[in-house]
Coordinates of C-alpha atoms and ligand atoms in Angstrom, one line a residue:
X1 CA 106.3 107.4 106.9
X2 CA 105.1 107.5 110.6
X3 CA 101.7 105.7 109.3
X4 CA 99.3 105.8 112.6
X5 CA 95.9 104.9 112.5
X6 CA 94.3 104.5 116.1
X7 CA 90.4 104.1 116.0
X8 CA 88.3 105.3 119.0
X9 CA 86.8 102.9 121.3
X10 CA 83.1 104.2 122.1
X11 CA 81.1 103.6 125.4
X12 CA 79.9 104.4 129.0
X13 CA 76.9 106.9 129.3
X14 CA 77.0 109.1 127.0
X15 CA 78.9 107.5 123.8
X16 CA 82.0 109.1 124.5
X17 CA 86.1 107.7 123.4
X18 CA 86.8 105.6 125.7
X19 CA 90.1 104.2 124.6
X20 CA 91.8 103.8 121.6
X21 CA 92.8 101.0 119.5
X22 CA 96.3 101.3 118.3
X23 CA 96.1 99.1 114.8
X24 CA 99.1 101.2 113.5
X25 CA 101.7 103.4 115.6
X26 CA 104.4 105.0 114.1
X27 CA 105.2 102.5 110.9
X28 CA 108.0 103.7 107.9
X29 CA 108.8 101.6 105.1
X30 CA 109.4 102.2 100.9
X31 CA 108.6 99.8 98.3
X32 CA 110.8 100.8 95.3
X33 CA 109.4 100.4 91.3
X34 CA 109.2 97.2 90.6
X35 CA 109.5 95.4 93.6
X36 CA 107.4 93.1 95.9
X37 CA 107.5 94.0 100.0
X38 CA 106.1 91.5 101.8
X39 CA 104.2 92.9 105.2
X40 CA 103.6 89.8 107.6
X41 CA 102.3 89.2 110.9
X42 CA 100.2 87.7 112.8
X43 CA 96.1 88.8 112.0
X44 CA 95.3 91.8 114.3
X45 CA 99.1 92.8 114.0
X46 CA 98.2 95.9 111.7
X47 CA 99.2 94.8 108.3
X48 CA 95.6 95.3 106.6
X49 CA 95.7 98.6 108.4
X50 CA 98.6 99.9 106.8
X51 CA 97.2 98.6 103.5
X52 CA 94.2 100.2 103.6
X53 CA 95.5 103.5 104.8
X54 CA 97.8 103.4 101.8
X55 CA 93.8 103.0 99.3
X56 CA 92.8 106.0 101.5
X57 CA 89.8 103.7 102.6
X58 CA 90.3 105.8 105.8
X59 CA 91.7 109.6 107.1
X60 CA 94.9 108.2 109.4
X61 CA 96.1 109.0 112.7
X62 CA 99.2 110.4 112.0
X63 CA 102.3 110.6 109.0
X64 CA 102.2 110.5 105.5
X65 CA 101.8 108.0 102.5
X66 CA 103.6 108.9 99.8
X67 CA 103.9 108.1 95.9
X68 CA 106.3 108.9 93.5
X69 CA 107.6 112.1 96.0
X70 CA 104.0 113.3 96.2
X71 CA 101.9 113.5 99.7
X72 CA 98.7 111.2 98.8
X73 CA 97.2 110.6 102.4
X74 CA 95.9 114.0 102.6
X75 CA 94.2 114.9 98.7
X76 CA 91.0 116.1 98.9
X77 CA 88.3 114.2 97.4
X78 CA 88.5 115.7 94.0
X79 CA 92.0 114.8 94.1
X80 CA 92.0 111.6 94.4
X81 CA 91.2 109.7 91.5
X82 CA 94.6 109.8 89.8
X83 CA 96.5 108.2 92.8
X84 CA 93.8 105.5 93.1
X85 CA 94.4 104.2 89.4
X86 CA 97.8 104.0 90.3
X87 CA 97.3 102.2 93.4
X88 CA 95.5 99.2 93.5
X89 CA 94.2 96.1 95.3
X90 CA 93.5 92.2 95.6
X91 CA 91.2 91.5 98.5
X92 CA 91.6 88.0 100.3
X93 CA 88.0 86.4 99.6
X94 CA 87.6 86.1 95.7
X95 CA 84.0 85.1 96.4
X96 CA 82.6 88.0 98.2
X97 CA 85.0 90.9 96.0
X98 CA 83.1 90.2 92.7
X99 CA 79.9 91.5 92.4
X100 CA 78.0 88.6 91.6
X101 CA 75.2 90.3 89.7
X102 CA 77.9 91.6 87.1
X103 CA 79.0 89.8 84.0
X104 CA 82.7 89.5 84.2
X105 CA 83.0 91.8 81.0
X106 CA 81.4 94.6 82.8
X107 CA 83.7 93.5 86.7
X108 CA 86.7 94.9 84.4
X109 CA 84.9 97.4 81.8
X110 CA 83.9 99.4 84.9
X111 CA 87.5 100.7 85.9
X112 CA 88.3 101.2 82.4
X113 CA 85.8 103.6 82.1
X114 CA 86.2 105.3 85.1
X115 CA 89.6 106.6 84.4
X116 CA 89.0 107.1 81.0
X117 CA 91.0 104.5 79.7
X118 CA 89.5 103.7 76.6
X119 CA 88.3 105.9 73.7
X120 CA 85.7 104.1 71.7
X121 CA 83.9 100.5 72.4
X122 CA 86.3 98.8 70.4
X123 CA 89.1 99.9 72.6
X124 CA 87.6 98.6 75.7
X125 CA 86.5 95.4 74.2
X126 CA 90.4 95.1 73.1
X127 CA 91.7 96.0 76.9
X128 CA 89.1 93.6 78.3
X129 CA 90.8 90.5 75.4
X130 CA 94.2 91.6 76.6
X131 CA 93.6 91.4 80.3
X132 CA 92.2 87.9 80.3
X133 CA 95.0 86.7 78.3
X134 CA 97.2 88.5 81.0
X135 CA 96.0 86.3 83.5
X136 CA 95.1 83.6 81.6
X137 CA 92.0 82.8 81.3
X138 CA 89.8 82.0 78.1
X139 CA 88.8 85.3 75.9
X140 CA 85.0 84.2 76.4
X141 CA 85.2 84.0 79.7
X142 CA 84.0 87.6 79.8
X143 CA 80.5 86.9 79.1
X144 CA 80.3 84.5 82.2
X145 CA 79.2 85.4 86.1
X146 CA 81.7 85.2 89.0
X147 CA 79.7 82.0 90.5
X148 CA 80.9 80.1 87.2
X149 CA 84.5 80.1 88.5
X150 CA 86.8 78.3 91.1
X151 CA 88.9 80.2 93.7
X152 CA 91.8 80.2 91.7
X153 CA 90.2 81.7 88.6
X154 CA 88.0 84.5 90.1
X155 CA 91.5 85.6 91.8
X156 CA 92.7 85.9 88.3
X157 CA 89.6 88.1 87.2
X158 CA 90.0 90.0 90.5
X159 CA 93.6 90.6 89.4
X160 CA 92.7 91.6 86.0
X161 CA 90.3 93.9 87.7
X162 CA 93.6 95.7 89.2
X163 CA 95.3 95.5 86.4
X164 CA 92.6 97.3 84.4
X165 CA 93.4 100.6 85.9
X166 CA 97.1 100.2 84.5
X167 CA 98.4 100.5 88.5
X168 CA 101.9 101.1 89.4
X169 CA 101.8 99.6 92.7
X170 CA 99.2 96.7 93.7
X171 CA 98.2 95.6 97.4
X172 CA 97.7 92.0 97.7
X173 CA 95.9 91.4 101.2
X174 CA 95.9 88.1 101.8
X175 CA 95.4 87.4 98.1
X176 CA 96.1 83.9 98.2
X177 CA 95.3 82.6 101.9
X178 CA 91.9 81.3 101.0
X179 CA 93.1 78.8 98.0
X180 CA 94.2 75.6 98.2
X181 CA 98.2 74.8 98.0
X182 CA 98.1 74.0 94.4
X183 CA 96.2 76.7 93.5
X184 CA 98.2 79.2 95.5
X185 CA 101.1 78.5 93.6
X186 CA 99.5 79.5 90.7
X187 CA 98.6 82.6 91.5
X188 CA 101.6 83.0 92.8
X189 CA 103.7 82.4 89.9
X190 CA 101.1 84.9 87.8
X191 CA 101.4 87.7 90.0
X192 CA 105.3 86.9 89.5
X193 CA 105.1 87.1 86.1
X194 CA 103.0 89.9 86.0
X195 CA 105.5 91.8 87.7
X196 CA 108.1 91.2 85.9
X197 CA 106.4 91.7 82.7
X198 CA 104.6 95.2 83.7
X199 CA 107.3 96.5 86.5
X200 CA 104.7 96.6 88.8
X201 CA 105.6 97.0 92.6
X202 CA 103.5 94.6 94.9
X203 CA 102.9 94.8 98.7
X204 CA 102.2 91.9 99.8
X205 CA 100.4 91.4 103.3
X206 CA 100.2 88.1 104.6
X207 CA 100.1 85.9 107.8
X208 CA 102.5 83.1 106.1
X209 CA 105.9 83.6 105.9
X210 CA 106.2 80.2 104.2
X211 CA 104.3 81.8 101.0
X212 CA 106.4 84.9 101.6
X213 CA 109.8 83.3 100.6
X214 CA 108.6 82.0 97.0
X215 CA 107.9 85.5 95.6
X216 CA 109.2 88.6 97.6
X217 CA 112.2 90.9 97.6
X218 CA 112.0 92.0 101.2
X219 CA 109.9 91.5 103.9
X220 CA 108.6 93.6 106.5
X221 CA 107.8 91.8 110.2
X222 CA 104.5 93.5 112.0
X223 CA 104.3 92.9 115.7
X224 CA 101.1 94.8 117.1
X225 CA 101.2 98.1 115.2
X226 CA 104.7 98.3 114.7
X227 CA 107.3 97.2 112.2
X228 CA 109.4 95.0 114.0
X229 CA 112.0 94.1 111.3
X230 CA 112.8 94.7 107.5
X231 CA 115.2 93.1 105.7
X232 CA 115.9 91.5 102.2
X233 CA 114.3 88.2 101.5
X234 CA 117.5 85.8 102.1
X235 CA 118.9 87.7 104.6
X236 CA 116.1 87.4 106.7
X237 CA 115.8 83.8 106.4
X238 CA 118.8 83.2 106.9
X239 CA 120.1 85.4 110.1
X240 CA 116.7 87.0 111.0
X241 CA 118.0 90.1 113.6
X242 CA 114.5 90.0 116.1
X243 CA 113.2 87.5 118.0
X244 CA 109.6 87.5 116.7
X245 CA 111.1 86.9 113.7
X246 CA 112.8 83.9 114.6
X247 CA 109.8 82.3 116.3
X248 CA 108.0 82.9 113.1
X249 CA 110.6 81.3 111.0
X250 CA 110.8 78.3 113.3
X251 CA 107.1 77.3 111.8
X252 CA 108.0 77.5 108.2
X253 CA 109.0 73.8 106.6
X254 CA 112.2 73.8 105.2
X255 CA 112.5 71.9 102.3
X256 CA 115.6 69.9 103.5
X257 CA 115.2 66.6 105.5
X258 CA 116.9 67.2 108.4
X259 CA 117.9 70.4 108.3
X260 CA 113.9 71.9 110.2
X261 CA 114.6 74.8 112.7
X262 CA 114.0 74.2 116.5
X263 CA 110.1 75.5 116.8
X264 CA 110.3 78.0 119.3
X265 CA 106.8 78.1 120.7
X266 CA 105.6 81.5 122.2
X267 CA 104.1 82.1 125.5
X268 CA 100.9 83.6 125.8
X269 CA 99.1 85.2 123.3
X270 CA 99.5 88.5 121.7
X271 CA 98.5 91.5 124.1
X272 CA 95.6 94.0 123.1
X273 CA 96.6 96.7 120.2
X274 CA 94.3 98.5 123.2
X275 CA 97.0 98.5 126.0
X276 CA 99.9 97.5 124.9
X277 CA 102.9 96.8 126.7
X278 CA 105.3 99.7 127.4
X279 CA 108.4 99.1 126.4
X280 CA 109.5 96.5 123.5
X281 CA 105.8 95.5 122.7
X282 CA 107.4 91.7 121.9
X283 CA 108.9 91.7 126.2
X284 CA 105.4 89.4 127.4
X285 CA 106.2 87.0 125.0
X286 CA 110.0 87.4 124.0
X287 CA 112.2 84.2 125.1
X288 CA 115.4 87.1 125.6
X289 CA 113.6 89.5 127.4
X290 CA 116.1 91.3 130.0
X291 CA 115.1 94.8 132.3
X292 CA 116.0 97.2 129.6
X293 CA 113.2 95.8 127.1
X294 CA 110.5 96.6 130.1
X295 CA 111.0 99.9 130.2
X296 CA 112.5 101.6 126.8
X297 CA 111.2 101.0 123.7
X298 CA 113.5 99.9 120.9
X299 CA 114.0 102.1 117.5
X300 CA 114.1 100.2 113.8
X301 CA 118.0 100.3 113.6
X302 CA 120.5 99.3 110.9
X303 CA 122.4 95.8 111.9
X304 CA 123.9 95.3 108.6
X305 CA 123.5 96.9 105.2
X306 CA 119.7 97.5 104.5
X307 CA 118.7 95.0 107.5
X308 CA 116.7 96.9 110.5
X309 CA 115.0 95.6 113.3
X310 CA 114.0 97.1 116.6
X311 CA 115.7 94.8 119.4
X312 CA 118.0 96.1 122.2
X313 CA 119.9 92.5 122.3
X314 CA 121.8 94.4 119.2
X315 CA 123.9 96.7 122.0
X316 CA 124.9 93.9 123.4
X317 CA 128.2 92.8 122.9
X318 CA 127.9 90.1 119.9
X319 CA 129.1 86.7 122.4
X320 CA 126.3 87.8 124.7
X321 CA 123.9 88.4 121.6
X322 CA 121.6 85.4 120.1
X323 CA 120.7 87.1 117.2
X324 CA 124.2 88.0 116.0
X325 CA 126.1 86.6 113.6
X326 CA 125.5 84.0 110.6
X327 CA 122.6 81.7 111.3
X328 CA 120.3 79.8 110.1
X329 CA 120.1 77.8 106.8
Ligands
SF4_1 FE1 113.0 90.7 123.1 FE2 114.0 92.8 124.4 FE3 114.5 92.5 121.8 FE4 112.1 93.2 122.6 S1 114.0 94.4 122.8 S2 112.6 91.7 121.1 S3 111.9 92.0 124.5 S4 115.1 91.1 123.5
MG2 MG1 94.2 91.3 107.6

């Protein structure tokens, strides 16, 4: 709620802040039990920011993160160990995430001990069994190294790894950007599965909106530290409310011959999360840019039942508004 994280630039004479970054300024969304939230943007937008403000991987700006109705970002040390079994993480690279010098028996033993999740040997050799048959990979796998795997299969042990700390919610950054098509669908389709099966809620950050639609229940559009647009999955693909979102959609194939979007090709290239543009952030680049978006900055409103997004064409009046009405597919 409010999530701000703006690191200080360093220089001149005598090392003092010269500037800030503003990676995240003022960002509020929920993900409900259960559910995946995609967060996707462009890189530099913010979206690992807000991920790893939520692990506590850094003190943030400004807000709160909170779980199940309790404050998390500001535990003390001591504190923190319950909230970060229940939160846990997929990193993008499954190559440089595993310790390579560790056994893939001891990769998940290690959180299973450290939250005190098994009582005798036996028990942890059982939970180790049980997670590689979670995410399907051969029982005697365990006694292998990570170098012995593909791509695809140390992203499985990375998400058994996650799912050894029995999390509630998991934060998938880029999990599946570095694999190859094929292989991205698999993983896909386990973490799916996973869900389902362990009601775990998922955010999932990526750049690829295309990826997005196979497995989410609502997505979350970052434009240069801000949320730019939330909506359910099908809503947003089919009548997306800002005109980032749009541009975005215009890239992803649809499956239907004939029926591809008009690619609507940005100008320019995303301004600096270190002076960014007053105003709507999007105006530099936005095709529908009037006065208005120069000077006032637009809020994350409601345009129809649990659709937002932070545009000012939505006070026009709807015949002189693109973005109203059905659309799309
Ligand atoms: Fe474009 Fe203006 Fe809407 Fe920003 S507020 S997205 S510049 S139309
Ligand atoms: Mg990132």
């Amino acid at each position: 709620s409010g999530l701000k994280k703006h690191f200080p630039l360093r220089g001149g004479f005598l090392g003092g802040v010269t500037g800030y970054v503003y990676a995240v300024d003022g960002v509020s969304f929920h993900i409900n039990r259960g559910e995946t939230l995609s967060l996707v943007g462009e890189s530099g937008c913010g979206k690992s920011t807000v991920g790893k403000a939520i692990l506590k991987l850094f003190d943030i700006t400004d807000g709160q993160v909170v779980l199940d109705g309790r404050r998390i970002d500001n535990l003390p040390a001591g504190a923190l160990r319950p909230m970060r079994r229940r939160v846990q993480v997929v990193f993008q690279d499954p190559f440089s995430s595993l310790n390579p010098r560790m056994r893939v028996r001891d990769i998940l033993a290690e959180p299973i001990r450290n939250f005190g999740l098994a009582r005798s040997r036996a028990e942890l050799e059982e939970r180790i069994a049980a997670l590689m048959d979670k995410v399907r990979l051969p029982r005697d796998a365990v006694n292998r190294w990570p170098h012995e795997f593909s791509g695809g299969q140390r992203q499985r042990i990375g998400i058994a790894r996650a799912l050894a700390a029995e999390p509630e919610l998991i934060i998938c950054d880029e999990a599946v950007s570095a694999l190859d098509v094929s292989v991205k669908a698999q993983i896909i389709n386990l973490l799916q599965d996973l869900q389902q099966e362990l009601g775990l809620a998922l955010l999932f950050i990526s750049h690829d909106l295309a990826i997005v639609e196979h497995m989410t229940h609502r997505v979350a559009v970052m434009y240069l530290g801000k949320i730019v647009e939330v909506a359910p999955k099908r809503q947003l693909f089919a009548a997306p409310r800002h005109p980032y979102t749009e541009a975005l959609l215009s890239a992803v194939p649809v499956p239907m011959p004939g029926a591809q979007r008009e690619r609507i090709i940005l100008k320019g290239d995303v301004p600096s999360p270190i002076n960014p543009p007053k105003g709507c952030r999007f105006h530099t680049r936005c095709p529908y840019a009037f006065d208005r978006c120069r000077a006032e900055e637009p809020p994350l409103r409601q345009t129809e039942a649990g659709h937002w997004a932070a545009c000012h064409l939505h006070d026009l009046p709807a015949e002189q508004n693109p973005l109203a009405g059905a659309k799309g597919a």
